[in-house]
Coordinates of C-alpha atoms in Angstrom, one line a residue:
M1 CA -50.3 41.8 4.1
V2 CA -49.7 38.2 4.9
I3 CA -48.1 38.9 8.3
E4 CA -51.0 41.1 9.4
N5 CA -53.6 38.7 8.0
Y6 CA -51.8 35.9 10.0
H7 CA -52.2 38.0 13.1
F8 CA -55.8 38.7 12.3
L9 CA -56.7 35.1 11.6
F10 CA -54.7 33.9 14.6
R11 CA -57.1 35.9 16.7
E12 CA -60.3 35.0 14.8
S13 CA -61.7 33.1 17.7
Y14 CA -61.8 36.4 19.7
F15 CA -64.6 37.6 17.4
D16 CA -66.2 34.4 16.0
A17 CA -66.6 32.4 19.2
P18 CA -69.1 34.7 20.9
V19 CA -71.6 34.2 18.1
L20 CA -71.2 30.4 17.7
S21 CA -73.9 30.0 20.4
Y22 CA -76.3 32.6 18.8
V23 CA -79.4 31.7 20.7
P24 CA -82.1 33.7 18.8
N25 CA -81.9 31.6 15.6
T26 CA -80.8 28.0 15.1
K27 CA -80.2 28.3 11.4
V28 CA -77.9 31.3 11.9
R29 CA -76.1 29.5 14.7
L30 CA -75.6 26.5 12.5
A31 CA -74.4 28.7 9.6
M32 CA -71.8 30.4 11.9
N33 CA -70.6 27.1 13.2
E34 CA -70.2 25.7 9.7
F35 CA -68.3 28.9 8.8
F36 CA -66.1 28.7 11.8
S37 CA -65.2 25.1 11.2
E38 CA -64.2 26.1 7.6
E39 CA -62.2 29.1 8.8
Y40 CA -60.4 27.3 11.7
G41 CA -56.7 26.9 11.0
H42 CA -56.5 29.5 8.2
D43 CA -53.7 31.2 10.2
E44 CA -51.8 27.9 9.6
L45 CA -52.1 28.3 5.9
L46 CA -50.6 31.8 6.1
L47 CA -47.9 30.5 8.4
K48 CA -46.9 28.1 5.6
A49 CA -46.4 31.1 3.2
L50 CA -44.4 32.9 5.8
N51 CA -42.3 29.9 6.5
R52 CA -41.3 30.0 2.8
I53 CA -39.7 33.4 3.4
G54 CA -38.0 32.4 6.6
I55 CA -40.5 33.6 9.2
S56 CA -41.3 30.9 11.7
R57 CA -44.1 30.3 14.2
D58 CA -41.6 31.2 17.0
D59 CA -40.7 34.5 15.1
L60 CA -44.4 35.4 15.0
A61 CA -45.0 34.4 18.6
H62 CA -42.5 37.2 19.5
T63 CA -44.1 39.8 17.4
I64 CA -47.1 42.1 17.8
P65 CA -49.6 43.0 15.2
L66 CA -50.0 46.6 14.1
P67 CA -52.3 48.6 16.4
Q68 CA -54.8 48.9 13.6
T69 CA -54.9 45.1 13.2
M70 CA -55.7 44.8 16.9
A71 CA -58.2 47.6 16.7
L72 CA -60.1 45.7 14.0
C73 CA -59.9 42.4 16.0
N74 CA -61.1 44.2 19.2
G75 CA -63.9 46.0 17.4
L76 CA -65.2 42.8 15.9
A77 CA -64.9 41.1 19.3
Y78 CA -66.9 43.9 20.9
W79 CA -69.7 43.6 18.3
A80 CA -69.8 39.9 18.4
H81 CA -70.3 40.0 22.2
N82 CA -72.6 43.0 22.3
D83 CA -74.3 43.4 18.9
P84 CA -74.3 40.1 17.0
L85 CA -76.6 41.4 14.3
F86 CA -74.2 44.1 13.4
F87 CA -71.2 41.7 13.6
F88 CA -73.0 39.5 11.0
T89 CA -73.0 42.5 8.6
T90 CA -69.2 42.7 8.7
L91 CA -68.7 39.1 7.6
G92 CA -69.5 39.5 3.9
I93 CA -67.0 42.4 3.7
L94 CA -64.3 40.6 5.6
E95 CA -64.7 37.4 3.6
G96 CA -64.9 39.1 0.2
K97 CA -68.5 39.9 -0.7
D98 CA -67.8 40.0 -4.4
I99 CA -67.1 36.2 -4.3
R100 CA -63.9 36.3 -6.4
Q101 CA -60.2 35.9 -5.7
D102 CA -58.6 38.3 -3.3
S103 CA -57.2 41.4 -5.1
F104 CA -54.0 41.0 -3.1
L105 CA -53.5 37.7 -4.9
D106 CA -54.2 39.2 -8.3
A107 CA -51.6 41.9 -7.6
A108 CA -49.1 39.5 -6.2
F109 CA -49.2 37.2 -9.1
R110 CA -49.1 40.1 -11.6
I111 CA -45.9 41.5 -10.1
G112 CA -44.3 38.1 -9.9
I113 CA -44.2 37.2 -6.2
D114 CA -42.9 33.6 -5.7
P115 CA -45.8 31.3 -6.6
E116 CA -44.7 28.9 -3.8
F117 CA -45.1 31.7 -1.3
L118 CA -48.6 32.5 -2.7
R119 CA -49.8 28.9 -2.9
P120 CA -51.0 28.7 0.8
V121 CA -52.5 32.3 0.5
K122 CA -54.4 31.2 -2.6
A123 CA -55.5 28.0 -0.7
H124 CA -57.0 30.3 1.9
S125 CA -58.7 32.4 -0.7
D126 CA -60.0 29.3 -2.5
I127 CA -61.6 27.9 0.7
N128 CA -63.4 31.2 1.1
L129 CA -64.6 31.1 -2.5
Q130 CA -65.7 27.5 -2.4
G131 CA -67.5 27.9 0.9
E132 CA -69.1 31.1 -0.5
H133 CA -68.0 33.0 2.7
G134 CA -68.6 36.2 0.9
S135 CA -72.3 35.4 0.9
L136 CA -72.4 34.6 4.6
T137 CA -74.0 37.9 5.6
R138 CA -76.8 37.4 3.0
K139 CA -77.3 33.8 4.2
I140 CA -77.6 34.8 7.8
F141 CA -80.0 37.7 7.2
S142 CA -82.2 35.5 4.9
Q143 CA -82.9 33.5 8.1
I144 CA -83.7 36.6 10.3
P145 CA -87.4 37.4 9.7
V146 CA -87.4 41.1 10.7
V147 CA -84.9 43.8 11.6
D148 CA -86.7 46.8 13.2
E149 CA -86.0 50.4 12.2
E150 CA -84.2 51.3 15.4
T151 CA -81.8 48.3 14.9
M152 CA -81.2 49.3 11.3
K153 CA -80.3 52.9 12.3
R154 CA -77.9 51.6 14.9
M155 CA -76.3 49.2 12.4
R156 CA -75.9 52.0 9.8
T157 CA -74.2 54.2 12.4
Q158 CA -71.8 51.4 13.4
T159 CA -71.0 50.7 9.8
Y160 CA -69.1 54.0 9.5
L161 CA -66.9 53.0 12.4
F162 CA -66.3 49.5 10.9
V163 CA -65.4 51.0 7.6
E164 CA -63.0 53.4 9.4
L165 CA -61.4 50.5 11.3
Y166 CA -61.1 48.4 8.1
D167 CA -59.6 51.3 6.1
A168 CA -57.2 52.0 8.9
F169 CA -56.1 48.4 8.9
Y170 CA -55.2 48.4 5.2
S171 CA -53.7 51.9 5.3
A172 CA -51.5 50.9 8.3
V173 CA -50.3 47.7 6.5
W174 CA -49.3 49.8 3.5
R175 CA -47.6 52.5 5.6
H176 CA -45.7 50.1 7.8
Y177 CA -44.6 47.5 5.4
S178 CA -43.7 49.8 2.5
T179 CA -41.3 51.8 4.7
A180 CA -40.2 49.4 7.5
G181 CA -36.6 48.2 7.4
E182 CA -37.5 45.3 9.7
I183 CA -40.9 43.8 8.8
L184 CA -41.5 41.9 12.0
R185 CA -42.5 44.1 15.0
R186 CA -40.6 42.1 17.6
V187 CA -41.7 42.6 21.2
D188 CA -38.2 42.8 22.5
H189 CA -37.4 45.7 20.0
L190 CA -40.3 47.9 21.0

């Protein structure tokens, strides 16, 4: 999970950058810029965890994410560029809309994974909790006066695709990492 989350966060600018200049609403633009400044560098936190188990930045530079990780990144980048309102609906889910510690951490601590490995992962989770990133979608839409019915229909339709992409991401992580002999998908071995 940490490897694929690293790949995801390493590419976060692909899908956050297009909405940093959101012209229709200054308060939304400022909220997104604040969020991005808090999120920037979270891949480095996860790299610290991976370093703890012997995976270096150079190792990761020579690997590729799972196709489902890239599909999620690419889908989010597409929406950020072409349908920022829909993109904003994904943020609460991606950031943990329930505003509590990530369930991955709960499970990892419960089964006894090295606390030193988990410390940077928890730091990432804590930043999201303290910044109330799970509430970002609500914060954004509280600043948008009206969403017309046609836009709502379009967003509901796209929600199904987003849920499929998100589910495919988690399912692929489970399938690959629970069965792979070699956890890093090195470019030179593909």
